[in-house]
Coordinates of C-alpha atoms and ligand atoms in Angstrom, one line a residue:
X514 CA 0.0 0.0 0.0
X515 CA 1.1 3.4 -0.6
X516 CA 1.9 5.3 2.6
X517 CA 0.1 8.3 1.1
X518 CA -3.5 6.2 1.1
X519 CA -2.3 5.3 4.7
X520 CA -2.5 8.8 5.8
X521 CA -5.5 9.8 3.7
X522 CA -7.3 6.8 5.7
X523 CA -6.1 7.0 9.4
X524 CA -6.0 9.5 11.6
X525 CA -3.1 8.6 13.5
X526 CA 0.0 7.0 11.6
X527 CA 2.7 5.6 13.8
X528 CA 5.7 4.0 12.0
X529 CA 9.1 2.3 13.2
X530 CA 12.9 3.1 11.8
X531 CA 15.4 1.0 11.5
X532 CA 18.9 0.5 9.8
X533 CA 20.0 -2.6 8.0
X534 CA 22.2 -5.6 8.9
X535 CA 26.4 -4.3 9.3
X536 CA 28.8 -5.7 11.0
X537 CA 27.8 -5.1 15.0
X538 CA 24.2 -6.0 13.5
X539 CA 23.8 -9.3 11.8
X540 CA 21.2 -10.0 9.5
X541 CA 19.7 -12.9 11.1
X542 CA 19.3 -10.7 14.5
X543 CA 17.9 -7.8 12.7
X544 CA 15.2 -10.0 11.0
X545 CA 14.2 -11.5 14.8
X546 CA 14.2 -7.3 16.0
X547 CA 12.0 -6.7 13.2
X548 CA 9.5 -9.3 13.7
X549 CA 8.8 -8.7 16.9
X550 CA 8.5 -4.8 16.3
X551 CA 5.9 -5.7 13.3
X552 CA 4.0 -7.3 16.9
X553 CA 3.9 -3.5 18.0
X554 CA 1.7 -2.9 14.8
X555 CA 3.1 -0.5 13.4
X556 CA 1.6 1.6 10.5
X557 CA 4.5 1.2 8.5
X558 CA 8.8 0.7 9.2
X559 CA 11.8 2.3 7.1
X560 CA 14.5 1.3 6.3
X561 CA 17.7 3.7 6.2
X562 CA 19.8 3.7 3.6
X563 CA 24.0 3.7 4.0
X564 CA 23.1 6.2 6.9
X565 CA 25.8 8.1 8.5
X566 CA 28.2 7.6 5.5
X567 CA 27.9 3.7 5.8
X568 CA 28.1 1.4 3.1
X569 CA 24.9 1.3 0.8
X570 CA 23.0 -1.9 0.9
X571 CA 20.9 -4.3 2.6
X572 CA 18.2 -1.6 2.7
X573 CA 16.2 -3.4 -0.5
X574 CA 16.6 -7.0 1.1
X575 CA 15.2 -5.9 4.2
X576 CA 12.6 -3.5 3.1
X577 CA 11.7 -6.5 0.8
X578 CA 11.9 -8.9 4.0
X579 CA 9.5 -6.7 5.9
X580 CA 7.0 -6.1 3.4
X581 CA 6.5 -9.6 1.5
X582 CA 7.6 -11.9 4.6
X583 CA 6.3 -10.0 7.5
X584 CA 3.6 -8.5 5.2
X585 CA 4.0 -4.9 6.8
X586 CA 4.0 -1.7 4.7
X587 CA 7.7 -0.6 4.2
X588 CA 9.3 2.6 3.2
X589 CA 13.0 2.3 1.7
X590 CA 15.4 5.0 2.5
X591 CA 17.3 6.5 -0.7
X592 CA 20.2 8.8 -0.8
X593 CA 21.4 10.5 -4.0
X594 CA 24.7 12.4 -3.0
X595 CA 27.4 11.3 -5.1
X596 CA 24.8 9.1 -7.8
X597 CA 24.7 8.8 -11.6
X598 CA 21.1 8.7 -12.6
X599 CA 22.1 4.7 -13.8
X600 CA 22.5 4.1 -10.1
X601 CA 18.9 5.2 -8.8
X602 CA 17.6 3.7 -11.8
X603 CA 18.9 0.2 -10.8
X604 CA 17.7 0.8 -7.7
X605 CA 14.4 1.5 -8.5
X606 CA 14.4 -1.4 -10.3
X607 CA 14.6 -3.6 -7.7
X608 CA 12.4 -1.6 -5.6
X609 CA 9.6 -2.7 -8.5
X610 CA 10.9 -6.4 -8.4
X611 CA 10.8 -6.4 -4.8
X612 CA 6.6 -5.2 -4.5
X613 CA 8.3 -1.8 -2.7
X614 CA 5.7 0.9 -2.7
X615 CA 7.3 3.7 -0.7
X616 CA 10.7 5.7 -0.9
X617 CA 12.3 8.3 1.3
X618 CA 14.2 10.9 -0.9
X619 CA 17.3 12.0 0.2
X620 CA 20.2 14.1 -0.5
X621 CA 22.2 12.2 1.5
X622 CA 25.6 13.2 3.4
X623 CA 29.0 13.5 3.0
X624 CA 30.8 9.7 2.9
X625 CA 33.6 9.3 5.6
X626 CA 37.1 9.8 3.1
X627 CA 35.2 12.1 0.5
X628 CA 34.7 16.0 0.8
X629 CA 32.0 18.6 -0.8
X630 CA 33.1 18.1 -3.8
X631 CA 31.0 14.7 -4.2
X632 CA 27.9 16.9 -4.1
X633 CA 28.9 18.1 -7.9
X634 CA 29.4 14.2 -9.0
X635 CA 26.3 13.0 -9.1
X636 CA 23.2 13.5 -10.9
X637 CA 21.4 14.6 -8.5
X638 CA 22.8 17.7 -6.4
X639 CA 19.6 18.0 -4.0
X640 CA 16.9 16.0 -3.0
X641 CA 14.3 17.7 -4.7
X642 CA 16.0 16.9 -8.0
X643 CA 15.7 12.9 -7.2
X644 CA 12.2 13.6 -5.8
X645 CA 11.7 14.9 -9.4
X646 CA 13.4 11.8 -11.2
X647 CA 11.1 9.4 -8.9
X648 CA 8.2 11.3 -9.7
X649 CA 8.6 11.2 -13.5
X650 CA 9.7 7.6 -13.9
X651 CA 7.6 6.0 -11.0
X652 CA 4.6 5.3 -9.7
X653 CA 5.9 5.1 -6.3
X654 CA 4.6 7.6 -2.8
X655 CA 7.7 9.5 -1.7
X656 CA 8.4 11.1 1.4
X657 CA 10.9 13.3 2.0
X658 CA 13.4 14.8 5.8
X659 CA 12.7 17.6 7.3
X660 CA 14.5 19.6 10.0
X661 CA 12.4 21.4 13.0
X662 CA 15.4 23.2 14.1
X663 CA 17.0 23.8 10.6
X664 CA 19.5 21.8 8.5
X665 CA 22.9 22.4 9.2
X666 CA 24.0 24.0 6.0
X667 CA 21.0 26.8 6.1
X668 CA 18.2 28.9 7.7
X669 CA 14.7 28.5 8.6
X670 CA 13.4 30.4 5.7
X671 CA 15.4 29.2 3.2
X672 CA 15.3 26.0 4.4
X673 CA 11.4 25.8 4.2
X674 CA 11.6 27.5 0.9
X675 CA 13.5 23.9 -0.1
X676 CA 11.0 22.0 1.2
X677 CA 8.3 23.7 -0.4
X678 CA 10.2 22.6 -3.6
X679 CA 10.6 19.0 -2.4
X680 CA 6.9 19.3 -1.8
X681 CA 5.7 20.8 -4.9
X682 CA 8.3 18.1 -7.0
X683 CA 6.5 15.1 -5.5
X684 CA 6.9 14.4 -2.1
X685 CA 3.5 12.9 -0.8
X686 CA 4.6 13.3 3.2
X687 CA 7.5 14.7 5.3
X688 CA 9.5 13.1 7.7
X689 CA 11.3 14.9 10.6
X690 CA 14.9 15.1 12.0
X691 CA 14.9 14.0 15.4
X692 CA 13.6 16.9 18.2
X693 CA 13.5 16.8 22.1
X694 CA 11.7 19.8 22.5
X695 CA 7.8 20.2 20.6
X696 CA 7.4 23.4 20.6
X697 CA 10.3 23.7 17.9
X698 CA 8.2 21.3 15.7
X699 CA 5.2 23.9 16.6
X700 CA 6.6 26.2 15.3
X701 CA 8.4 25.1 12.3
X702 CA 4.6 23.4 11.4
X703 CA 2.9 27.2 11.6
X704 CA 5.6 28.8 8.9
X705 CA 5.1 25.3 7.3
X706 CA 1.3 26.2 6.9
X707 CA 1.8 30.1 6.3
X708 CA 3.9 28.8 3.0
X709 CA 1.0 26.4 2.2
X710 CA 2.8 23.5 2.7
X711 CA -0.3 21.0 3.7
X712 CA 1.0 16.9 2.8
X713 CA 1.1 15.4 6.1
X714 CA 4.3 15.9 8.9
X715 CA 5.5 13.2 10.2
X716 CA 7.3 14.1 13.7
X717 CA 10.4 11.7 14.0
X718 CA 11.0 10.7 18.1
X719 CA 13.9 9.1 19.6
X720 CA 13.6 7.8 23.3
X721 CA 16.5 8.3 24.9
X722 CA 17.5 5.3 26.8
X723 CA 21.2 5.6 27.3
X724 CA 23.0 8.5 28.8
X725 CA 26.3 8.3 26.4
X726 CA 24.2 8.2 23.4
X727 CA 22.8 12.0 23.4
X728 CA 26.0 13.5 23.0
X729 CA 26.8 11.9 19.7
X730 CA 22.6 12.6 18.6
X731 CA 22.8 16.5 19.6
X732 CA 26.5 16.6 17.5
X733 CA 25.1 15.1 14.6
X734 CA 21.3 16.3 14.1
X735 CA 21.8 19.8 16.2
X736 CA 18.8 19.4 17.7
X737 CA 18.4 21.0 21.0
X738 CA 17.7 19.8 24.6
X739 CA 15.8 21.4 27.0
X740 CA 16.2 21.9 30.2
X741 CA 13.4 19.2 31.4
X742 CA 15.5 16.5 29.4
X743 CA 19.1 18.0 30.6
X744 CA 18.1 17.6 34.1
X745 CA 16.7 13.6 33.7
X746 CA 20.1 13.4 32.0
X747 CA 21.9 14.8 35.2
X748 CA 19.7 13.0 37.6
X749 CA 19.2 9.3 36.1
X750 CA 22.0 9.1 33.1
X751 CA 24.5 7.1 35.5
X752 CA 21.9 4.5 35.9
X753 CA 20.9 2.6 33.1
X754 CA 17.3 1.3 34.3
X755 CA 16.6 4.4 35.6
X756 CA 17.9 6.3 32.2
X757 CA 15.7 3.7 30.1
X758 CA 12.7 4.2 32.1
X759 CA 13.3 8.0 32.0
X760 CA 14.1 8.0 28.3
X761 CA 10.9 6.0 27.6
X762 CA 8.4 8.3 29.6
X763 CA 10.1 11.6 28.3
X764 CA 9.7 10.3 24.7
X765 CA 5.8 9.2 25.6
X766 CA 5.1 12.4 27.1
X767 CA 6.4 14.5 23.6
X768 CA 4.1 12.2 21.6
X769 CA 1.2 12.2 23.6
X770 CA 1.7 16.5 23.5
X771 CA 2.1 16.2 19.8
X772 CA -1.2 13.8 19.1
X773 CA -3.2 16.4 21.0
X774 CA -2.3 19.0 18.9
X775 CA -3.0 16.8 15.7
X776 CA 0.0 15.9 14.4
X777 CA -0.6 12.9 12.4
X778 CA 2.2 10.9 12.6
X779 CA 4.9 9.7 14.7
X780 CA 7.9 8.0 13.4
X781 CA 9.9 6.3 16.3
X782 CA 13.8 6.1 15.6
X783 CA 14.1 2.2 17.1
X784 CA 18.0 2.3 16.6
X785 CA 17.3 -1.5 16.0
X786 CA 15.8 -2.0 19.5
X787 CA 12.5 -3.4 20.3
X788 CA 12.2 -3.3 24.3
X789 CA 11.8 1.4 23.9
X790 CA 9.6 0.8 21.3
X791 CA 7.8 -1.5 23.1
X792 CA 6.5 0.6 26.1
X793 CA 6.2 3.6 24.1
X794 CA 3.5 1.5 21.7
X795 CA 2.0 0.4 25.3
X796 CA 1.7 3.6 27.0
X797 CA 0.6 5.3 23.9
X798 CA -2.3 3.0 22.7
X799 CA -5.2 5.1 24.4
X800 CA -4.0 7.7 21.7
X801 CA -4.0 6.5 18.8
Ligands
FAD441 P1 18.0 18.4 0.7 O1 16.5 18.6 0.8 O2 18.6 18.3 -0.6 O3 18.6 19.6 1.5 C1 20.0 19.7 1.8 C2 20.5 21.1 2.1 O4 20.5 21.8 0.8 C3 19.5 21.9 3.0 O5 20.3 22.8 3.7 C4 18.6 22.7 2.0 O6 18.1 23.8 2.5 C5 19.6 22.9 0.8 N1 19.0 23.0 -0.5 C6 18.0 22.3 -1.0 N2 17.7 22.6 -2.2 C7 18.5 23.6 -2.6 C8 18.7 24.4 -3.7 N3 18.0 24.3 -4.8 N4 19.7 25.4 -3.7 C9 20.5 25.6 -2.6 N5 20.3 24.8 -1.5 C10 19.4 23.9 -1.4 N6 20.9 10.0 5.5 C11 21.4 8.9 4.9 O7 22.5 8.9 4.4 N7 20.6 7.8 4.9 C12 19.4 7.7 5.4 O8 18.7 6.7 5.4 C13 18.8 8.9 6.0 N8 17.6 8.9 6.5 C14 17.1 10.1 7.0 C15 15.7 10.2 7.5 C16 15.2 11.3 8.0 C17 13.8 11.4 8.5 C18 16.0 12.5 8.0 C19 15.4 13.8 8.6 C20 17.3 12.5 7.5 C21 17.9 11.3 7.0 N9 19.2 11.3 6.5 C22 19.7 10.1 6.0 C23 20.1 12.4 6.6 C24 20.0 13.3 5.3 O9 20.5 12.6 4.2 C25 20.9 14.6 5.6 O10 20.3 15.3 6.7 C26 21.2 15.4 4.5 O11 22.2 16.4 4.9 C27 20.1 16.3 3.9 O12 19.2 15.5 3.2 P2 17.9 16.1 2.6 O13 17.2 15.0 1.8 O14 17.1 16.8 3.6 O15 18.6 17.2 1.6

């Protein structure tokens, strides 16, 4: 199914994250993670694609995996930095082989060992311009990232001004960078409006459930914390239960603020983990 009739039809859309098989991660253990979260009933799960400069693959075999073995919509991450149109056209071959309905257009990052000047190799300098390509040579729903708090490289305005463009290329939904604090994604979702951009926003969640791991998240996303999160960091980050427990209520408090205020969909970063995910799914049930 196409994940824009899934937002068209429910009112509430929650979905999963994940990142494929590497070598800390094997396949076999990834496939038993992923069953059980499709047990969470989720709305749909992504896939990421060479994420964080990784190598590229594994995203079609597991997007494939999850949608004709687990029979759970999927949504297959896809990055163009760097790519010759030949490349995404391949891909998007397989995508068709594979019964894949859904893709998540994306510039894509720097690689570890390259510099800038990969963003002038490829085909495809921005996402919009891949949205574009998918849009005239597929029938597939794309979604597309955006940022609350800004991407790095720009500001707000013309940062929404490029995802106006990503919107009026193609993109059926929009995905959000990780936030801690809602009233960023507030407020980022009023200019949204003011610039008539109306396909659904997807507000993307992480629970925090480890002390060491928010460093590294606020360095790479530049999100911000509040205050209210710094202090559960201060006061429960030495002691794991305690952080996990902390981490999970934090994260079920932001989404059952956002629900109230009619954001349509969550989209729960899982980092591969099922036990988060798990009483997040629990505690939110009432709400969705
Ligand atoms: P774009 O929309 O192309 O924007 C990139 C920058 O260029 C922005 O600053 C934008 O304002 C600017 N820009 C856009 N158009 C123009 C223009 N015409 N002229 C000048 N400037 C312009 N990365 C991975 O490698 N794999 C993944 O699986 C992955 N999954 C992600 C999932 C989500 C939900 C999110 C939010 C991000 C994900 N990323 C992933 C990270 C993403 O690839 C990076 O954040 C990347 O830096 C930007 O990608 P984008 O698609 O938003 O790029």
């Amino acid at each position: 199914m196409k994940i824009k009739n899934i937002f068209e039809q429910k009112e509430r859309v929650v979905s999963f994250e994940i990142f494929p098989p590497n070598k800390n991660f094997s396949e076999e253990k990834l496939k038993a993670v992923t069953a059980e979260l499709v047990n969470l009933n989720p709305d749909f799960i992504s896939v990421t694609y060479g994420a964080g400069g990784k190598t590229k693959g594994g995203t079609i075999e597991m997007a494939s995996y999850i949608k004709n073995i687990l029979n759970t919509e999927v949504l297959a991450h896809l990055t163009c930095v760097g790519s010759k149109k030949s490349e995404i056209e391949n891909f998007m071959k397989e995508v068709k082989e594979n019964n894949i309905q859904n893709i998540l257009a994306l510039r894509g990052d720097v690689p570890k060992g390259e510099t800038e000047e990969i963003y002038d190799r490829g085909d495809f300098k921005y996402a919009s311009e891949l949205i574009q390509e998918l849009k005239s040579n597929s029938d597939i729903s794309i979604g597309a990232a955006f940022y609350p708090e800004t991407h790095y490289q720009n500001n707000d305005l013309v940062d929404l001004f490029h995802l106006k463009n990503k919107v009026e290329k193609g993109a059926d939904f929009l995905v959000s960078q990780l936030f801690f604090d809602n009233e960023r994604f507030f407020s980022f979702r009023e200019q949204a409006e003011k610039l008539d951009i109306n396909v659904p926003l997807v507000a993307g969640i992480m629970p925090i459930t480890n002390a060491a791991q928010i460093k590294r998240i606020v360095e790479l996303s530049k999100c911000s914390v509040p205050k209210k999160l710094e202090r559960i960091l201060e006061k429960y980050g030495d002691n794991p239960e305690s952080m996990q427990k902390a981490g999970v209520l934090y994260a079920t408090d932001q989404i059952i603020e956002l629900f109230a205020n009619d954001v349509k969909g969550i989209h729960l970063y899982t980092m591969n983990k099922v036990e988060a995910a798990r009483d997040i799914m629990n505690n939110i049930f009432f709400a969705r």
